[in-house]
mmCIF file of C-alpha atoms and ligand atoms in Angstrom:
data_model
loop_
_atom_site.group_PDB
_atom_site.id
_atom_site.type_symbol
_atom_site.label_atom_id
_atom_site.label_comp_id
_atom_site.label_asym_id
_atom_site.label_seq_id
_atom_site.Cartn_x
_atom_site.Cartn_y
_atom_site.Cartn_z
ATOM 1 C CA MET A 1 -68.803 -9.690 -104.896
ATOM 2 C CA ASP A 2 -71.042 -12.671 -105.927
ATOM 3 C CA ALA A 3 -68.343 -14.079 -108.139
ATOM 4 C CA PRO A 4 -67.080 -17.622 -107.008
ATOM 5 C CA GLY A 5 -63.685 -17.292 -104.945
ATOM 6 C CA VAL A 6 -64.934 -14.139 -103.006
ATOM 7 C CA GLU A 7 -65.282 -15.085 -99.455
ATOM 8 C CA VAL A 8 -66.176 -12.070 -96.580
ATOM 9 C CA VAL A 9 -64.140 -14.317 -93.738
ATOM 10 C CA ARG A 10 -65.349 -12.165 -90.582
ATOM 11 C CA PRO A 11 -66.150 -8.606 -90.146
ATOM 12 C CA LEU A 12 -63.571 -6.313 -88.101
ATOM 13 C CA MET A 13 -63.806 -3.914 -85.762
ATOM 14 C CA VAL A 14 -61.548 -0.265 -85.891
ATOM 15 C CA PHE A 15 -61.164 0.820 -82.291
ATOM 16 C CA GLY A 16 -63.728 -1.518 -81.296
ATOM 17 C CA TYR A 17 -66.059 0.280 -83.747
ATOM 18 C CA ASP A 18 -67.984 -1.943 -86.374
ATOM 19 C CA ASP A 19 -68.719 1.015 -88.504
ATOM 20 C CA ALA A 20 -71.852 -0.951 -89.755
ATOM 21 C CA PRO A 21 -73.230 -1.165 -92.460
ATOM 22 C CA HIS A 22 -70.736 -0.115 -94.368
ATOM 23 C CA GLY A 23 -67.725 -1.565 -92.376
ATOM 24 C CA HIS A 24 -64.441 -3.444 -92.691
ATOM 25 C CA ALA A 25 -64.254 -6.906 -93.408
ATOM 26 C CA GLU A 26 -61.257 -9.632 -93.808
ATOM 27 C CA THR A 27 -61.697 -10.924 -97.629
ATOM 28 C CA ALA A 28 -60.482 -13.610 -99.279
ATOM 29 C CA PHE A 29 -59.905 -13.925 -103.052
ATOM 30 C CA THR A 30 -59.190 -17.357 -104.237
ATOM 31 C CA ASN A 31 -58.631 -17.868 -108.161
ATOM 32 C CA VAL A 32 -61.260 -15.194 -109.090
ATOM 33 C CA ARG A 33 -62.068 -15.081 -112.608
ATOM 34 C CA LEU A 34 -64.103 -11.966 -113.885
ATOM 35 C CA GLY A 35 -65.638 -11.631 -117.335
ATOM 36 C CA ASP A 36 -64.295 -8.971 -119.715
ATOM 37 C CA ASP A 37 -67.994 -6.832 -118.437
ATOM 38 C CA ALA A 38 -66.059 -6.267 -115.056
ATOM 39 C CA LEU A 39 -63.601 -3.952 -116.647
ATOM 40 C CA LEU A 40 -64.500 -0.362 -115.303
ATOM 41 C CA TRP A 41 -62.107 0.989 -117.521
ATOM 42 C CA LYS A 42 -59.131 -0.033 -120.049
ATOM 43 C CA GLU A 43 -57.566 -3.025 -119.355
ATOM 44 C CA GLY A 44 -54.013 -2.201 -117.083
ATOM 45 C CA HIS A 45 -55.187 1.077 -115.788
ATOM 46 C CA GLY A 46 -56.431 -0.640 -112.595
ATOM 47 C CA PHE A 47 -54.180 1.394 -110.511
ATOM 48 C CA ALA A 48 -54.829 4.687 -111.919
ATOM 49 C CA LEU A 49 -58.507 4.438 -111.544
ATOM 50 C CA ALA A 50 -57.775 3.412 -108.013
ATOM 51 C CA GLN A 51 -55.621 6.471 -107.666
ATOM 52 C CA ASN A 52 -57.858 8.765 -109.091
ATOM 53 C CA ARG A 53 -60.782 7.417 -106.664
ATOM 54 C CA LEU A 54 -58.109 7.899 -103.208
ATOM 55 C CA GLY A 55 -57.411 11.251 -103.878
ATOM 56 C CA PRO A 56 -61.044 12.864 -103.922
ATOM 57 C CA GLY A 57 -61.478 10.044 -100.940
ATOM 58 C CA ARG A 58 -58.933 11.637 -98.909
ATOM 59 C CA LEU A 59 -60.349 14.824 -99.420
ATOM 60 C CA HIS A 60 -63.508 13.905 -98.037
ATOM 61 C CA HIS A 61 -62.417 12.212 -95.206
ATOM 62 C CA CYS A 62 -60.127 15.382 -93.848
ATOM 63 C CA ALA A 63 -63.509 17.560 -94.682
ATOM 64 C CA ARG A 64 -65.258 15.459 -92.652
ATOM 65 C CA LEU A 65 -62.893 15.674 -89.979
ATOM 66 C CA VAL A 66 -63.154 19.236 -90.004
ATOM 67 C CA GLY A 67 -66.848 19.130 -89.042
ATOM 68 C CA HIS A 68 -66.129 16.791 -86.082
ATOM 69 C CA SER A 69 -63.473 19.425 -84.463
ATOM 70 C CA GLU A 70 -65.999 22.029 -85.103
ATOM 71 C CA ARG A 71 -68.356 19.918 -83.194
ATOM 72 C CA ALA A 72 -65.674 19.059 -80.619
ATOM 73 C CA LEU A 73 -64.708 23.181 -80.057
ATOM 74 C CA ARG A 74 -68.590 23.562 -79.418
ATOM 75 C CA GLU A 75 -69.288 20.966 -77.200
ATOM 76 C CA THR A 76 -65.689 22.121 -75.230
ATOM 77 C CA VAL A 77 -67.050 25.695 -75.098
ATOM 78 C CA ARG A 78 -70.486 24.662 -73.497
ATOM 79 C CA ARG A 79 -69.793 21.943 -71.264
ATOM 80 C CA GLY A 80 -65.777 24.281 -69.986
ATOM 81 C CA THR A 81 -68.310 27.161 -69.593
ATOM 82 C CA LEU A 82 -71.104 25.342 -67.660
ATOM 83 C CA ARG A 83 -69.663 22.741 -65.506
ATOM 84 C CA GLN A 84 -67.975 24.194 -62.171
ATOM 85 C CA ALA A 85 -65.115 23.301 -60.546
ATOM 86 C CA PHE A 86 -62.454 24.771 -57.690
ATOM 87 C CA GLY A 87 -65.520 27.767 -57.936
ATOM 88 C CA LYS A 88 -64.696 28.364 -61.344
ATOM 89 C CA SER A 89 -65.730 27.209 -64.942
ATOM 90 C CA LEU A 90 -63.319 24.754 -66.159
ATOM 91 C CA LEU A 91 -62.357 26.609 -69.270
ATOM 92 C CA ASP A 92 -60.959 29.113 -66.452
ATOM 93 C CA LEU A 93 -58.692 26.573 -64.933
ATOM 94 C CA GLY A 94 -55.309 25.301 -65.471
ATOM 95 C CA GLY A 95 -54.876 26.626 -68.973
ATOM 96 C CA ASN A 96 -58.113 25.511 -70.876
ATOM 97 C CA GLU A 97 -58.615 28.432 -72.253
ATOM 98 C CA GLU A 98 -55.143 28.434 -74.147
ATOM 99 C CA ARG A 99 -55.294 24.612 -75.617
ATOM 100 C CA LEU A 100 -58.949 26.012 -76.492
ATOM 101 C CA ALA A 101 -57.529 28.956 -78.449
ATOM 102 C CA ARG A 102 -54.635 26.777 -79.658
ATOM 103 C CA CYS A 103 -57.270 24.226 -81.124
ATOM 104 C CA ARG A 104 -58.879 26.943 -83.186
ATOM 105 C CA VAL A 105 -55.485 28.269 -84.569
ATOM 106 C CA ALA A 106 -54.808 24.220 -85.949
ATOM 107 C CA LEU A 107 -58.139 23.923 -86.832
ATOM 108 C CA ASN A 108 -58.227 26.893 -89.367
ATOM 109 C CA GLN A 109 -54.866 26.102 -90.689
ATOM 110 C CA ALA A 110 -56.380 22.457 -91.182
ATOM 111 C CA ARG A 111 -59.334 23.899 -93.233
ATOM 112 C CA LEU A 112 -57.253 25.798 -94.975
ATOM 113 C CA THR A 113 -55.395 22.726 -96.262
ATOM 114 C CA VAL A 114 -58.791 21.250 -96.810
ATOM 115 C CA LEU A 115 -59.987 24.056 -99.088
ATOM 116 C CA THR A 116 -56.545 24.263 -101.153
ATOM 117 C CA ALA A 117 -56.804 20.237 -102.042
ATOM 118 C CA ALA A 118 -60.715 20.807 -103.307
ATOM 119 C CA ALA A 119 -59.396 23.699 -105.510
ATOM 120 C CA GLU A 120 -56.658 22.032 -106.853
ATOM 121 C CA LEU A 121 -58.897 18.666 -107.522
ATOM 122 C CA ASP A 122 -61.261 21.149 -109.313
ATOM 123 C CA LEU A 123 -58.789 21.944 -111.666
ATOM 124 C CA ARG A 124 -57.996 18.477 -112.847
ATOM 125 C CA ASP A 125 -59.309 16.755 -116.015
ATOM 126 C CA HIS A 126 -62.090 14.684 -115.218
ATOM 127 C CA HIS A 127 -61.101 11.715 -117.838
ATOM 128 C CA PRO A 128 -61.583 8.755 -115.869
ATOM 129 C CA GLY A 129 -57.904 7.562 -116.509
ATOM 130 C CA SER A 130 -55.982 11.036 -116.157
ATOM 131 C CA LYS A 131 -53.367 11.267 -113.346
ATOM 132 C CA LEU A 132 -53.837 13.777 -110.647
ATOM 133 C CA ARG A 133 -51.317 16.898 -111.220
ATOM 134 C CA PRO A 134 -48.131 17.126 -109.115
ATOM 135 C CA LYS A 135 -49.909 20.208 -107.507
ATOM 136 C CA ALA A 136 -53.224 18.229 -106.560
ATOM 137 C CA LEU A 137 -51.240 15.455 -105.147
ATOM 138 C CA GLU A 138 -49.084 17.927 -102.764
ATOM 139 C CA ALA A 139 -52.044 19.428 -101.811
ATOM 140 C CA LEU A 140 -53.837 16.179 -100.967
ATOM 141 C CA ALA A 141 -50.710 15.045 -98.761
ATOM 142 C CA VAL A 142 -50.625 18.378 -96.991
ATOM 143 C CA CYS A 143 -54.504 18.259 -95.759
ATOM 144 C CA LYS A 144 -54.455 14.193 -95.151
ATOM 145 C CA ILE A 145 -51.384 14.850 -92.640
ATOM 146 C CA ALA A 146 -52.800 18.408 -91.151
ATOM 147 C CA THR A 147 -56.162 17.504 -90.667
ATOM 148 C CA PRO A 148 -55.963 14.503 -88.526
ATOM 149 C CA ARG A 149 -53.823 15.837 -86.715
ATOM 150 C CA ALA A 150 -55.403 18.892 -85.820
ATOM 151 C CA ALA A 151 -58.662 16.962 -85.214
ATOM 152 C CA GLU A 152 -57.116 14.744 -82.906
ATOM 153 C CA GLU A 153 -55.677 17.997 -80.857
ATOM 154 C CA CYS A 154 -59.324 19.319 -80.809
ATOM 155 C CA LEU A 155 -61.148 15.775 -79.989
ATOM 156 C CA ASP A 156 -58.287 15.308 -77.296
ATOM 157 C CA LEU A 157 -59.306 18.487 -75.670
ATOM 158 C CA ALA A 158 -63.051 18.222 -75.952
ATOM 159 C CA VAL A 159 -62.542 14.323 -74.425
ATOM 160 C CA GLN A 160 -60.587 15.679 -71.291
ATOM 161 C CA ILE A 161 -63.151 18.657 -70.465
ATOM 162 C CA HIS A 162 -66.072 16.263 -70.715
ATOM 163 C CA GLY A 163 -64.295 14.070 -67.933
ATOM 164 C CA GLY A 164 -65.523 10.383 -68.010
ATOM 165 C CA GLY A 165 -68.476 11.305 -70.083
ATOM 166 C CA GLY A 166 -65.972 11.707 -72.734
ATOM 167 C CA LEU A 167 -64.877 8.638 -72.866
ATOM 168 C CA SER A 168 -68.298 7.086 -72.709
ATOM 169 C CA SER A 169 -70.859 6.416 -75.532
ATOM 170 C CA ASP A 170 -73.181 8.850 -74.439
ATOM 171 C CA HIS A 171 -71.088 11.371 -76.228
ATOM 172 C CA PRO A 172 -70.211 11.000 -79.683
ATOM 173 C CA LEU A 173 -66.527 12.372 -79.212
ATOM 174 C CA ALA A 174 -64.502 8.681 -78.352
ATOM 175 C CA ALA A 175 -65.672 7.518 -81.935
ATOM 176 C CA MET A 176 -64.734 10.768 -83.993
ATOM 177 C CA TRP A 177 -61.373 10.615 -81.759
ATOM 178 C CA ALA A 178 -61.202 7.196 -83.176
ATOM 179 C CA ALA A 179 -62.073 7.941 -86.460
ATOM 180 C CA ALA A 180 -59.383 10.818 -86.369
ATOM 181 C CA ARG A 181 -56.850 8.430 -85.188
ATOM 182 C CA THR A 182 -57.283 5.841 -87.964
ATOM 183 C CA LEU A 183 -57.421 8.679 -90.711
ATOM 184 C CA ARG A 184 -53.352 8.936 -89.573
ATOM 185 C CA LEU A 185 -53.147 5.824 -91.100
ATOM 186 C CA VAL A 186 -56.023 4.667 -93.778
ATOM 187 C CA ASP A 187 -55.818 6.129 -97.230
ATOM 188 C CA GLY A 188 -51.764 6.069 -96.667
ATOM 189 C CA PRO A 189 -50.022 5.972 -93.409
ATOM 190 C CA ASP A 190 -48.677 9.730 -92.654
ATOM 191 C CA GLU A 191 -45.255 8.534 -93.196
ATOM 192 C CA VAL A 192 -45.857 7.687 -96.819
ATOM 193 C CA HIS A 193 -47.588 11.183 -97.862
ATOM 194 C CA LEU A 194 -44.464 12.785 -95.792
ATOM 195 C CA ARG A 195 -42.094 10.839 -97.941
ATOM 196 C CA THR A 196 -44.097 12.286 -101.416
ATOM 197 C CA LEU A 197 -44.067 15.733 -99.974
ATOM 198 C CA ALA A 198 -40.489 15.286 -99.101
ATOM 199 C CA LYS A 199 -39.548 13.762 -102.723
ATOM 200 C CA MET A 200 -41.743 16.582 -104.515
ATOM 201 C CA GLU A 201 -39.709 19.188 -102.691
ATOM 202 C CA ARG A 202 -36.295 17.942 -103.624
ATOM 203 C CA LYS A 203 -37.253 17.404 -107.026
ATOM 204 C CA ARG A 204 -38.032 21.210 -107.260
ATOM 205 C CA GLU A 205 -34.835 22.045 -105.888
ATOM 206 C CA LYS A 206 -32.836 19.777 -108.387
ATOM 207 C CA LYS A 207 -34.801 21.276 -111.313
ATOM 208 C CA ALA A 208 -33.675 24.384 -110.073
ATOM 209 C CA LEU A 209 -30.181 23.933 -109.496
ATOM 210 C CA GLN A 210 -30.090 22.791 -113.226
ATOM 211 C CA VAL A 211 -31.540 25.950 -114.237
ATOM 212 C CA HIS A 212 -29.263 28.051 -112.040
ATOM 213 C CA PRO A 213 -26.148 25.667 -111.516
ATOM 214 C CA GLY A 214 -24.572 28.455 -109.078
ATOM 215 C CA VAL A 215 -27.214 28.536 -106.506
ATOM 216 C CA GLY A 216 -26.880 25.862 -103.909
ATOM 217 C CA ASN A 217 -23.105 25.543 -104.594
ATOM 218 C CA PRO A 218 -21.883 23.974 -101.552
ATOM 219 C CA ARG A 219 -18.627 26.415 -101.428
ATOM 220 C CA LEU A 220 -20.940 29.553 -101.008
HETATM 221 C C1 LIG B 1 -60.442 0.914 -90.778
HETATM 222 C C2 LIG B 1 -59.306 0.798 -92.446
HETATM 223 C C3 LIG B 1 -59.636 0.871 -93.425
HETATM 224 C C4 LIG B 1 -58.867 1.161 -94.509
HETATM 225 N N1 LIG B 1 -59.345 1.486 -95.586
HETATM 226 C C5 LIG B 1 -58.734 1.866 -96.738
HETATM 227 C C6 LIG B 1 -59.581 2.090 -98.184
HETATM 228 O O1 LIG B 1 -60.606 2.939 -98.102
HETATM 229 N N2 LIG B 1 -58.555 2.394 -99.184
HETATM 230 C C7 LIG B 1 -57.112 2.307 -99.178
HETATM 231 O O2 LIG B 1 -56.553 1.979 -99.901
HETATM 232 N N3 LIG B 1 -56.732 1.437 -97.781
HETATM 233 C C8 LIG B 1 -57.524 1.381 -96.354
HETATM 234 N N4 LIG B 1 -56.775 0.772 -95.550
HETATM 235 C C9 LIG B 1 -55.368 0.223 -95.436
HETATM 236 C C10 LIG B 1 -54.458 1.262 -95.079
HETATM 237 O O3 LIG B 1 -53.955 2.394 -96.014
HETATM 238 C C11 LIG B 1 -53.188 0.514 -94.768
HETATM 239 O O4 LIG B 1 -53.667 -0.049 -93.636
HETATM 240 C C12 LIG B 1 -52.041 1.234 -94.440
HETATM 241 O O5 LIG B 1 -51.794 1.721 -95.790
HETATM 242 C C13 LIG B 1 -50.710 0.525 -93.838
HETATM 243 O O6 LIG B 1 -50.479 -0.227 -94.414
HETATM 244 P P1 LIG B 1 -50.285 -1.688 -94.060
HETATM 245 O O7 LIG B 1 -51.852 -1.990 -92.714
HETATM 246 O O8 LIG B 1 -49.914 -3.037 -95.082
HETATM 247 O O9 LIG B 1 -49.326 -1.656 -92.774
HETATM 248 P P2 LIG B 1 -47.780 -1.501 -92.882
HETATM 249 O O10 LIG B 1 -47.737 -1.278 -94.727
HETATM 250 O O11 LIG B 1 -46.965 -2.905 -92.289
HETATM 251 O O12 LIG B 1 -47.364 -0.043 -92.458
HETATM 252 C C14 LIG B 1 -47.389 0.220 -91.125
HETATM 253 C C15 LIG B 1 -46.956 1.008 -90.628
HETATM 254 O O13 LIG B 1 -45.379 1.196 -91.009
HETATM 255 C C16 LIG B 1 -44.802 2.702 -91.168
HETATM 256 N N5 LIG B 1 -44.391 2.578 -92.678
HETATM 257 C C17 LIG B 1 -44.799 2.407 -93.656
HETATM 258 N N6 LIG B 1 -44.267 2.513 -95.048
HETATM 259 C C18 LIG B 1 -43.341 3.409 -94.194
HETATM 260 C C19 LIG B 1 -42.617 4.444 -95.272
HETATM 261 N N7 LIG B 1 -42.263 4.363 -96.325
HETATM 262 N N8 LIG B 1 -41.775 5.242 -94.196
HETATM 263 C C20 LIG B 1 -41.880 4.991 -92.911
HETATM 264 N N9 LIG B 1 -43.075 4.433 -92.242
HETATM 265 C C21 LIG B 1 -43.615 3.780 -92.792
HETATM 266 C C22 LIG B 1 -45.946 3.369 -90.901
HETATM 267 O O14 LIG B 1 -45.836 3.719 -89.843
HETATM 268 C C23 LIG B 1 -47.402 2.344 -91.271
HETATM 269 O O15 LIG B 1 -48.383 2.846 -90.423
HETATM 270 C C24 LIG B 1 -57.502 1.158 -94.397
HETATM 271 C C25 LIG B 1 -57.648 0.074 -93.172
HETATM 272 C C26 LIG B 1 -58.065 0.142 -92.135
HETATM 273 C C27 LIG B 1 -57.392 -0.199 -90.991
#
């Protein structure tokens, strides 16, 4: 960051939050030159290193969202039980109980995708330049898609059950919702991970057809 030509132009807000002190910033690189001592590994392997960092990075984002979602469901039950409207607890009104149960289903499913991805990552060779195995890549893509969606569902219900307060900064819910929504974009938008998954699926089937050419015959 101290090298000549590196300039932090301005801090950026994410959904109105500044994420200080780590934050996000517009950064300009103008004719930046670094010495050999700045090499983290072998020359020409920067992309591989970045990919290796992104795998566990995606997983930790998703694990954090599982925690946020658990908190959201707890807060939903607390307020949904204590707050009375029309003579009943909020959870006993208008399908809220069923929404709560559906959130639990989504969250447990998402947690399993996180655990699966973590187990696949644990199996990898920890050499800095070693590529992630296809199974790990697949599991990471699945958890990167599934978890923010489940978290959004849980946080959306929690915000709604908290009424106006849920939108305010008196509660952490709005910030947690913003984090879940952000994760559908950062570290690769959903569409790119979906594309990866579809490619893997098609590649697998293509291989199966080569081994058993009769299978998938369009006349059958
Ligand atoms: C707060 C924040 C933090 C970030 N942190 C990181 C980080 O730590 N590491 C990192 O690597 N990146 C990070 N990013 C970058 C993030 O991964 C990119 O913003 C994201 O990949 C989208 O790229 P883009 O912004 O250039 O938009 P574009 O490339 O213009 O994409 C815009 C939209 O186009 C659509 N799209 C793109 N590709 C396809 C496709 N193949 N098929 C269908 N639709 C498609 C998607 O809906 C996508 O959201 C961060 C971004 C933000 C905002």
